[in-house]
C-alpha cells in the first residue's frame, strides 16, 4: 500500500492541494522532501505535536526526507492561530532555550538518518524591512489575507500587524525550503490550510513551474465531542519531568472504547491486520482493554523508549491488579505525581479516626460503614477491622501511605518528617 493510501486508511488526511499531481510525484519512486513547522513557545513538545509529526514519521519510514522548521523567527512574533488574544512575546533568550529543548526531543523521535531540523531565524533574521516589503509584501493581497480563517476569526477582537504577517513569514519558509532544499510538500493541521495555500501561491508567483503541495490533517476530536489532548490536569507533555512516563502511559490506557481504534490507526505503526484484530477485541472483550494497553505501550515506547514504557506498564499492573507494596518509593512518586495527595502525622492512629482527621471520610459513621463493607484499602490491604491502627512507618520507607477507597479512588498520604 502506498503512503497516501495508508494515510487515508488511518484517517490522517483532511485536504490535499492537488491530489493527483502529488500521487504522480510519489509514484516516480524518487523520495520527496516535506516539512512542518513548530514554534518554540514552550520548553517541551506536547501530544498535540504528535499529530503532524506522526505523518512526517510515516513519510520518513517510507523512504522520504522530512524537515522540521523550528520557528526561532516566527516564534519570536507569535502565531495568531487558535487564540482570541495576542500571544505574549518571549525574550530571545527564552526562545533559544526552548529551541534547544525541542530539538533534543525531535531528534529522539526521528533520529538523525534522513531527517533535518532547520531554524527559520537563520533566513528571516537576514531580511531587511525594505526587502520584505518590495520582494515579498508586494506579492500578497490584503483582501485575500483578511479572508483567511485564521485571521478572520480575530478581526472582531483585533489582531496586530505583527501577528497578521505570520502567514507571510510562513510562506517565506516554504519558499526558502523549496528553493534551497527542494522541499515540495508542507503539512499542517486543518486550521493551517490558509497559511499552507498562501505559501503555495507565493511560490507559484516566484516560480510558476514549481511543483509544490499542501496536506492538512483532520482536527482530532474525541467521541464525546471534546478536543483531543485536553485534560483537566492540563497538557500532556513529552518531557518526562513535566508529565511522568506513568502519567503519559495512563493517558493512552484510559482512552474510551469509542476512540481507541482511531488512535491506534493514527498514533501507532501497527499493521492494518493487527489493528483489525484489536478492533475485534474491543467489540468482543472490551473489559480486557487489550486495545488500550497496546495503544499505551506503542505510543509510550515511541516517545520515551521501550524500557520506560515497560516500567510504566509494570507500575500500572501493580497499582491496579497486584500488590502495591511491591512498588518502590520512586515508582509511587512517579505514579502519583499529579494525583490527590495529603500530608499526615507520623503517629499510629485508629483507622476510623485517621480517615476522618485526614478528611478522607466526612464522618465517623461513614468511615465505619465503608470499612465494614470492605471499601477501604491501606497499602494494598483491605481493612474491615474497625480497631485497625494505621502505622505510617509500615511501608514505603515510612514516607507514604497509599489509601484506596472503592475500586480506583487512590490518595497518596505523605508522612510529615
Tab-separated table of C-alpha atoms in Angstrom:
chain	number	residue	atom	x	y	z
A	1	UNK	CA	0.000	0.000	0.000
A	2	UNK	CA	1.391	3.417	-0.953
A	3	UNK	CA	1.851	6.181	1.607
A	4	UNK	CA	-1.239	8.194	0.604
A	5	UNK	CA	-3.478	5.113	0.697
A	6	UNK	CA	-2.105	4.209	4.114
A	7	UNK	CA	-2.687	7.751	5.421
A	8	UNK	CA	-6.248	7.639	4.111
A	9	UNK	CA	-6.893	4.306	5.857
A	10	UNK	CA	-5.554	5.795	9.060
A	11	UNK	CA	-7.865	8.823	8.629
A	12	UNK	CA	-4.825	11.086	8.658
A	13	UNK	CA	-5.674	13.248	5.623
A	14	UNK	CA	-8.156	16.123	5.532
A	15	UNK	CA	-7.171	18.159	2.458
A	16	UNK	CA	-4.534	17.915	-0.288
A	17	UNK	CA	-3.943	20.850	-2.612
A	18	UNK	CA	-3.528	18.731	-5.762
A	19	UNK	CA	-4.092	15.061	-5.007
A	20	UNK	CA	-3.475	13.662	-8.490
A	21	UNK	CA	-0.290	15.641	-9.024
A	22	UNK	CA	1.044	14.608	-5.615
A	23	UNK	CA	0.141	10.989	-6.294
A	24	UNK	CA	2.040	11.109	-9.597
A	25	UNK	CA	5.032	12.737	-7.909
A	26	UNK	CA	5.184	9.998	-5.274
A	27	UNK	CA	4.723	7.311	-7.929
A	28	UNK	CA	8.035	8.289	-9.546
A	29	UNK	CA	9.824	6.370	-6.804
A	30	UNK	CA	12.028	9.348	-6.005
A	31	UNK	CA	11.937	10.453	-2.344
A	32	UNK	CA	10.076	13.671	-1.654
A	33	UNK	CA	11.207	16.264	0.874
A	34	UNK	CA	8.424	17.536	3.113
A	35	UNK	CA	8.135	19.649	6.235
A	36	UNK	CA	6.060	21.043	9.040
A	37	UNK	CA	6.886	23.796	11.482
A	38	UNK	CA	6.813	24.126	15.256
A	39	UNK	CA	7.343	27.356	17.172
A	40	UNK	CA	9.404	27.199	20.394
A	41	UNK	CA	6.674	28.623	22.642
A	42	UNK	CA	7.474	26.153	25.447
A	43	UNK	CA	10.418	24.044	26.570
A	44	UNK	CA	8.692	20.794	25.617
A	45	UNK	CA	6.518	19.352	22.908
A	46	UNK	CA	3.089	18.029	23.895
A	47	UNK	CA	0.946	15.274	22.408
A	48	UNK	CA	-0.720	17.729	20.025
A	49	UNK	CA	2.620	17.969	18.214
A	50	UNK	CA	2.496	14.228	17.595
A	51	UNK	CA	-0.417	14.765	15.212
A	52	UNK	CA	1.678	16.249	12.359
A	53	UNK	CA	4.869	14.503	13.489
A	54	UNK	CA	3.330	11.058	13.034
A	55	UNK	CA	2.604	11.916	9.403
A	56	UNK	CA	6.195	13.075	8.943
A	57	UNK	CA	7.426	9.872	10.577
A	58	UNK	CA	5.364	7.704	8.230
A	59	UNK	CA	6.879	9.501	5.240
A	60	UNK	CA	10.329	9.002	6.755
A	61	UNK	CA	9.732	5.262	7.206
A	62	UNK	CA	8.571	5.118	3.570
A	63	UNK	CA	11.948	6.482	2.453
A	64	UNK	CA	11.159	10.182	2.149
A	65	UNK	CA	13.012	13.084	3.796
A	66	UNK	CA	11.166	15.077	6.480
A	67	UNK	CA	12.260	18.523	7.626
A	68	UNK	CA	11.052	20.293	10.738
A	69	UNK	CA	11.282	24.062	10.914
A	70	UNK	CA	11.856	25.193	14.474
A	71	UNK	CA	10.452	28.705	14.371
A	72	UNK	CA	13.133	30.768	16.040
A	73	UNK	CA	11.957	33.613	13.813
A	74	UNK	CA	8.186	33.093	13.737
A	75	UNK	CA	8.198	32.028	17.379
A	76	UNK	CA	9.559	35.416	18.358
A	77	UNK	CA	6.470	37.230	16.994
A	78	UNK	CA	3.593	34.819	17.687
A	79	UNK	CA	1.192	32.664	15.673
A	80	UNK	CA	-2.399	34.027	15.586
A	81	UNK	CA	-3.942	30.576	15.152
A	82	UNK	CA	-6.308	29.101	17.736
A	83	UNK	CA	-6.393	32.072	20.097
A	84	UNK	CA	-8.570	35.152	20.525
A	85	UNK	CA	-5.854	37.350	22.007
A	86	UNK	CA	-2.285	38.344	21.218
A	87	UNK	CA	0.431	35.945	22.256
A	88	UNK	CA	2.756	37.202	24.979
A	89	UNK	CA	6.114	37.812	23.328
A	90	UNK	CA	9.032	35.826	24.709
A	91	UNK	CA	12.581	37.027	25.188
A	92	UNK	CA	15.060	35.781	22.627
A	93	UNK	CA	16.899	34.044	25.467
A	94	UNK	CA	13.780	32.036	26.278
A	95	UNK	CA	13.164	31.290	22.596
A	96	UNK	CA	16.708	29.919	22.266
A	97	UNK	CA	16.370	27.778	25.400
A	98	UNK	CA	13.101	26.354	24.090
A	99	UNK	CA	14.664	25.655	20.682
A	100	UNK	CA	17.386	23.565	22.286
A	101	UNK	CA	14.891	21.541	24.315
A	102	UNK	CA	12.592	20.903	21.333
A	103	UNK	CA	15.487	19.965	19.067
A	104	UNK	CA	16.595	17.319	21.551
A	105	UNK	CA	13.082	15.840	21.734
A	106	UNK	CA	12.581	15.799	17.962
A	107	UNK	CA	15.947	14.144	17.391
A	108	UNK	CA	14.872	11.363	19.758
A	109	UNK	CA	11.648	10.864	17.773
A	110	UNK	CA	13.168	10.964	14.289
A	111	UNK	CA	16.801	10.001	14.770
A	112	UNK	CA	19.447	11.597	12.583
A	113	UNK	CA	19.180	9.472	9.437
A	114	UNK	CA	17.225	11.026	6.569
A	115	UNK	CA	15.869	13.817	8.785
A	116	UNK	CA	16.739	17.507	9.091
A	117	UNK	CA	15.915	20.231	11.616
A	118	UNK	CA	16.263	23.841	10.486
A	119	UNK	CA	15.583	27.188	12.178
A	120	UNK	CA	13.756	29.898	10.240
A	121	UNK	CA	15.557	32.556	12.270
A	122	UNK	CA	18.550	31.774	10.043
A	123	UNK	CA	16.856	33.284	6.981
A	124	UNK	CA	14.108	35.524	8.384
A	125	UNK	CA	16.572	37.476	10.520
A	126	UNK	CA	18.535	38.450	7.402
A	127	UNK	CA	15.572	40.189	5.752
A	128	UNK	CA	15.579	43.975	5.723
A	129	UNK	CA	12.284	45.841	6.046
A	130	UNK	CA	12.542	47.294	2.533
A	131	UNK	CA	13.411	43.898	1.054
A	132	UNK	CA	10.449	42.341	2.875
A	133	UNK	CA	8.023	44.991	1.566
A	134	UNK	CA	9.323	45.144	-2.017
A	135	UNK	CA	10.093	41.488	-2.766
A	136	UNK	CA	7.550	39.712	-0.591
A	137	UNK	CA	4.797	42.023	0.664
A	138	UNK	CA	4.051	43.138	-2.895
A	139	UNK	CA	3.001	39.569	-3.761
A	140	UNK	CA	0.338	39.312	-1.019
A	141	UNK	CA	-3.177	40.717	-1.400
A	142	UNK	CA	-4.538	42.146	1.857
A	143	UNK	CA	-8.126	41.205	0.996
A	144	UNK	CA	-7.079	37.588	0.482
A	145	UNK	CA	-5.147	37.595	3.735
A	146	UNK	CA	-8.142	39.002	5.643
A	147	UNK	CA	-10.351	36.226	4.320
A	148	UNK	CA	-8.106	33.504	5.709
A	149	UNK	CA	-9.989	31.814	8.547
A	150	UNK	CA	-7.018	32.051	10.863
A	151	UNK	CA	-7.167	35.873	10.548
A	152	UNK	CA	-10.908	36.355	10.037
A	153	UNK	CA	-11.694	34.846	13.439
A	154	UNK	CA	-9.546	37.525	15.073
A	155	UNK	CA	-10.879	40.611	13.302
A	156	UNK	CA	-13.671	41.272	15.799
A	157	UNK	CA	-11.347	41.272	18.820
A	158	UNK	CA	-8.410	42.721	16.908
A	159	UNK	CA	-5.101	41.456	15.579
A	160	UNK	CA	-1.759	43.250	15.493
A	161	UNK	CA	0.148	43.798	12.277
A	162	UNK	CA	2.845	41.588	13.799
A	163	UNK	CA	0.618	38.512	14.028
A	164	UNK	CA	-1.162	39.440	10.785
A	165	UNK	CA	2.143	39.000	8.934
A	166	UNK	CA	2.668	35.486	10.297
A	167	UNK	CA	1.217	33.858	7.182
A	168	UNK	CA	3.693	35.809	5.042
A	169	UNK	CA	6.623	34.598	7.124
A	170	UNK	CA	5.348	31.019	6.909
A	171	UNK	CA	5.147	31.403	3.144
A	172	UNK	CA	8.749	32.623	3.073
A	173	UNK	CA	9.686	29.450	4.973
A	174	UNK	CA	8.123	27.274	2.276
A	175	UNK	CA	9.820	29.259	-0.481
A	176	UNK	CA	13.197	29.060	1.242
A	177	UNK	CA	12.942	25.287	1.748
A	178	UNK	CA	11.704	24.741	-1.805
A	179	UNK	CA	14.413	26.961	-3.295
A	180	UNK	CA	17.350	25.725	-1.186
A	181	UNK	CA	16.365	22.193	-0.081
A	182	UNK	CA	13.938	21.122	-2.847
A	183	UNK	CA	11.114	20.661	-0.319
A	184	UNK	CA	7.850	20.153	-2.198
A	185	UNK	CA	5.259	19.293	0.458
A	186	UNK	CA	4.151	21.148	3.578
A	187	UNK	CA	1.838	19.543	6.127
A	188	UNK	CA	-0.149	21.064	8.965
A	189	UNK	CA	-3.378	20.956	10.925
A	190	UNK	CA	-6.746	21.618	9.328
A	191	UNK	CA	-6.736	25.159	10.724
A	192	UNK	CA	-3.481	25.851	8.850
A	193	UNK	CA	-4.936	25.354	5.374
A	194	UNK	CA	-4.989	29.096	4.655
A	195	UNK	CA	-1.335	29.504	5.597
A	196	UNK	CA	-0.281	26.454	3.599
A	197	UNK	CA	-2.072	27.538	0.428
A	198	UNK	CA	-0.694	31.069	0.863
A	199	UNK	CA	2.746	29.501	0.705
A	200	UNK	CA	1.906	27.607	-2.491
A	201	UNK	CA	0.549	30.761	-4.137
A	202	UNK	CA	3.641	32.714	-3.112
A	203	UNK	CA	5.970	30.094	-4.586
A	204	UNK	CA	3.981	29.980	-7.839
A	205	UNK	CA	4.289	33.759	-8.189
A	206	UNK	CA	8.048	33.449	-7.881
A	207	UNK	CA	8.311	30.203	-9.878
A	208	UNK	CA	5.192	29.368	-11.944
A	209	UNK	CA	6.510	25.892	-12.802
A	210	UNK	CA	7.104	24.846	-9.209
A	211	UNK	CA	5.519	21.531	-8.169
A	212	UNK	CA	4.605	22.153	-4.525
A	213	UNK	CA	1.806	20.719	-2.414
A	214	UNK	CA	-0.038	21.115	0.880
A	215	UNK	CA	-1.565	18.403	3.045
A	216	UNK	CA	-3.650	19.018	6.139
A	217	UNK	CA	-4.631	16.664	8.922
A	218	UNK	CA	-8.171	16.350	10.330
A	219	UNK	CA	-8.989	18.015	13.627
A	220	UNK	CA	-8.608	15.327	16.276
A	221	UNK	CA	-11.882	15.161	18.219
A	222	UNK	CA	-12.880	12.579	20.820
A	223	UNK	CA	-16.134	10.633	20.679
A	224	UNK	CA	-17.669	12.928	23.311
A	225	UNK	CA	-17.027	15.958	21.095
A	226	UNK	CA	-14.147	17.430	23.101
A	227	UNK	CA	-10.750	18.257	21.637
A	228	UNK	CA	-8.125	15.527	21.794
A	229	UNK	CA	-5.263	16.096	24.224
A	230	UNK	CA	-7.092	18.419	26.579
A	231	UNK	CA	-7.320	17.086	30.143
A	232	UNK	CA	-8.382	18.508	33.483
A	233	UNK	CA	-4.750	18.377	34.535
A	234	UNK	CA	-3.541	20.408	31.559
A	235	UNK	CA	-1.339	19.457	28.617
A	236	UNK	CA	0.243	16.020	28.257
A	237	UNK	CA	3.903	16.841	27.691
A	238	UNK	CA	6.587	14.713	26.044
A	239	UNK	CA	9.091	15.818	28.687
A	240	UNK	CA	9.056	13.204	31.471
A	241	UNK	CA	9.783	15.929	34.045
A	242	UNK	CA	6.572	17.751	33.101
A	243	UNK	CA	4.405	14.654	32.549
A	244	UNK	CA	5.788	11.477	34.091
A	245	UNK	CA	6.091	8.401	31.898
A	246	UNK	CA	3.459	6.704	34.059
A	247	UNK	CA	1.027	9.613	33.578
A	248	UNK	CA	1.770	9.549	29.850
A	249	UNK	CA	1.104	5.810	29.698
A	250	UNK	CA	-2.116	6.172	31.703
A	251	UNK	CA	-3.403	8.918	29.393
A	252	UNK	CA	-3.381	6.497	26.481
A	253	UNK	CA	-4.529	3.498	28.530
A	254	UNK	CA	-7.608	5.426	29.738
A	255	UNK	CA	-8.947	6.192	26.261
A	256	UNK	CA	-12.598	5.467	25.515
A	257	UNK	CA	-13.511	2.291	23.623
A	258	UNK	CA	-15.089	4.555	21.016
A	259	UNK	CA	-11.779	6.307	20.324
A	260	UNK	CA	-9.119	3.667	20.833
A	261	UNK	CA	-9.134	2.166	17.320
A	262	UNK	CA	-8.948	5.606	15.728
A	263	UNK	CA	-5.941	6.379	17.913
A	264	UNK	CA	-4.295	3.027	17.146
A	265	UNK	CA	-4.572	3.846	13.454
A	266	UNK	CA	-3.181	7.327	13.857
A	267	UNK	CA	-0.649	7.185	16.679
A	268	UNK	CA	0.924	3.752	16.197
A	269	UNK	CA	2.810	1.948	13.469
A	270	UNK	CA	0.893	-1.305	13.895
A	271	UNK	CA	-0.175	-3.029	10.700
A	272	UNK	CA	-3.715	-2.944	9.376
A	273	UNK	CA	-4.171	-6.606	10.333
A	274	UNK	CA	-3.009	-6.022	13.917
A	275	UNK	CA	-5.356	-3.080	14.358
A	276	UNK	CA	-8.256	-5.015	12.844
A	277	UNK	CA	-7.637	-7.797	15.359
A	278	UNK	CA	-7.582	-5.298	18.232
A	279	UNK	CA	-10.825	-3.808	16.937
A	280	UNK	CA	-12.360	-7.279	17.202
A	281	UNK	CA	-11.108	-7.482	20.813
A	282	UNK	CA	-12.812	-4.179	21.653
A	283	UNK	CA	-16.077	-5.471	20.209
A	284	UNK	CA	-15.970	-8.878	21.897
A	285	UNK	CA	-13.983	-8.358	25.127
A	286	UNK	CA	-13.937	-4.613	25.933
A	287	UNK	CA	-13.391	-5.318	29.637
A	288	UNK	CA	-9.891	-6.657	28.903
A	289	UNK	CA	-8.813	-3.276	27.439
A	290	UNK	CA	-6.325	-5.009	25.166
A	291	UNK	CA	-6.506	-2.235	22.584
A	292	UNK	CA	-5.908	0.472	25.185
A	293	UNK	CA	-2.977	-1.442	26.654
A	294	UNK	CA	-1.381	-1.823	23.218
A	295	UNK	CA	-2.005	1.842	22.403
A	296	UNK	CA	-0.343	2.961	25.628
A	297	UNK	CA	2.585	0.616	25.080
A	298	UNK	CA	3.209	1.671	21.470
A	299	UNK	CA	2.961	5.445	21.938
A	300	UNK	CA	4.954	5.448	25.184
A	301	UNK	CA	7.661	3.372	23.505
A	302	UNK	CA	7.795	5.789	20.567
A	303	UNK	CA	8.159	8.833	22.815
A	304	UNK	CA	10.094	7.521	25.834
A	305	UNK	CA	11.670	4.259	24.709
A	306	UNK	CA	10.928	0.579	25.339
A	307	UNK	CA	12.450	0.411	28.828
A	308	UNK	CA	10.478	3.388	30.132
A	309	UNK	CA	7.277	2.055	28.579
A	310	UNK	CA	7.819	-1.333	30.200
A	311	UNK	CA	8.414	0.311	33.602
A	312	UNK	CA	5.204	2.350	33.268
A	313	UNK	CA	3.258	-0.762	32.325
A	314	UNK	CA	4.623	-2.619	35.357
A	315	UNK	CA	3.614	0.230	37.699
A	316	UNK	CA	0.141	0.238	36.162
A	317	UNK	CA	-0.252	-3.525	36.535
A	318	UNK	CA	0.884	-3.499	40.167
A	319	UNK	CA	-1.227	-0.478	41.067
A	320	UNK	CA	-4.478	-1.743	39.619
A	321	UNK	CA	-4.095	-5.513	39.616
A	322	UNK	CA	-1.306	-6.559	42.001
A	323	UNK	CA	0.312	-5.930	45.371
A	324	UNK	CA	1.037	-2.202	45.703
A	325	UNK	CA	3.672	-2.883	48.361
A	326	UNK	CA	5.865	-4.112	45.506
A	327	UNK	CA	6.147	-0.513	44.311
A	328	UNK	CA	9.316	1.351	45.225
A	329	UNK	CA	9.122	4.847	46.699
A	330	UNK	CA	10.330	6.244	43.348
A	331	UNK	CA	7.639	4.336	41.434
A	332	UNK	CA	4.996	5.523	43.879
A	333	UNK	CA	6.086	9.143	43.455
A	334	UNK	CA	6.038	8.797	39.685
A	335	UNK	CA	2.584	7.218	39.672
A	336	UNK	CA	1.043	9.892	41.886
A	337	UNK	CA	2.939	12.957	40.704
A	338	UNK	CA	-0.272	14.822	39.812
A	339	UNK	CA	-2.874	12.802	41.695
A	340	UNK	CA	-4.585	13.652	45.029
A	341	UNK	CA	-2.134	13.838	47.925
A	342	UNK	CA	-2.321	14.793	51.588
A	343	UNK	CA	0.146	15.313	54.423
A	344	UNK	CA	-0.308	13.226	57.576
A	345	UNK	CA	1.107	12.852	61.065
A	346	UNK	CA	3.698	10.167	61.757
A	347	UNK	CA	1.662	8.829	64.702
A	348	UNK	CA	-0.146	5.465	64.562
A	349	UNK	CA	-3.906	6.072	64.780
A	350	UNK	CA	-7.170	4.131	64.779
A	351	UNK	CA	-8.424	3.684	61.217
A	352	UNK	CA	-11.784	5.419	61.809
A	353	UNK	CA	-10.217	8.457	63.447
A	354	UNK	CA	-7.423	8.541	60.878
A	355	UNK	CA	-9.796	8.653	57.902
A	356	UNK	CA	-11.896	11.451	59.407
A	357	UNK	CA	-8.933	13.509	60.668
A	358	UNK	CA	-7.344	13.441	57.228
A	359	UNK	CA	-10.665	14.297	55.538
A	360	UNK	CA	-10.789	11.039	53.613
A	361	UNK	CA	-14.222	10.399	55.149
A	362	UNK	CA	-16.845	13.042	56.029
A	363	UNK	CA	-17.819	11.415	59.345
A	364	UNK	CA	-17.056	8.510	61.672
A	365	UNK	CA	-20.374	6.923	60.767
A	366	UNK	CA	-19.482	6.940	57.040
A	367	UNK	CA	-15.970	5.715	57.831
A	368	UNK	CA	-17.289	2.748	59.822
A	369	UNK	CA	-19.763	1.913	57.063
A	370	UNK	CA	-17.105	1.965	54.299
A	371	UNK	CA	-14.687	-0.084	56.408
A	372	UNK	CA	-17.327	-2.690	57.245
A	373	UNK	CA	-18.291	-3.003	53.578
A	374	UNK	CA	-14.658	-3.554	52.527
A	375	UNK	CA	-14.320	-0.298	50.598
A	376	UNK	CA	-11.122	0.907	52.317
A	377	UNK	CA	-7.636	-0.323	51.431
A	378	UNK	CA	-4.430	0.752	53.188
A	379	UNK	CA	-1.172	-0.030	51.365
A	380	UNK	CA	-2.906	-2.699	49.304
A	381	UNK	CA	-4.587	-4.381	52.261
A	382	UNK	CA	-8.371	-4.370	52.570
A	383	UNK	CA	-9.260	-3.142	56.044
A	384	UNK	CA	-12.520	-4.347	57.642
A	385	UNK	CA	-11.407	-4.251	61.274
A	386	UNK	CA	-12.724	-1.097	62.960
A	387	UNK	CA	-9.908	-1.384	65.532
A	388	UNK	CA	-7.131	-1.431	62.917
A	389	UNK	CA	-4.364	1.082	63.606
A	390	UNK	CA	-2.778	2.925	60.682
A	391	UNK	CA	1.004	2.826	61.119
A	392	UNK	CA	2.777	5.418	58.904
A	393	UNK	CA	6.059	3.524	59.219
A	394	UNK	CA	4.828	0.135	57.999
A	395	UNK	CA	5.587	0.539	54.286
A	396	UNK	CA	7.359	2.713	51.700
A	397	UNK	CA	10.274	3.530	53.985
A	398	UNK	CA	7.922	5.320	56.352
A	399	UNK	CA	7.426	8.095	53.803
A	400	UNK	CA	3.962	7.332	52.420
A	401	UNK	CA	0.660	5.567	52.980
A	402	UNK	CA	-1.377	4.612	49.941
A	403	UNK	CA	-5.133	4.748	50.519
A	404	UNK	CA	-7.754	3.336	48.202
A	405	UNK	CA	-11.462	3.936	48.544
A	406	UNK	CA	-13.610	1.849	46.263
A	407	UNK	CA	-12.148	0.416	43.064
A	408	UNK	CA	-9.893	3.194	41.765
A	409	UNK	CA	-10.094	6.190	44.100
A	410	UNK	CA	-6.487	6.468	45.291
A	411	UNK	CA	-4.953	9.059	47.635
A	412	UNK	CA	-1.274	9.257	48.482
A	413	UNK	CA	-0.581	10.342	52.062
A	414	UNK	CA	2.896	11.763	52.721
A	415	UNK	CA	4.197	11.343	56.249
A	416	UNK	CA	5.480	14.535	57.856
A	417	UNK	CA	9.186	14.410	58.593
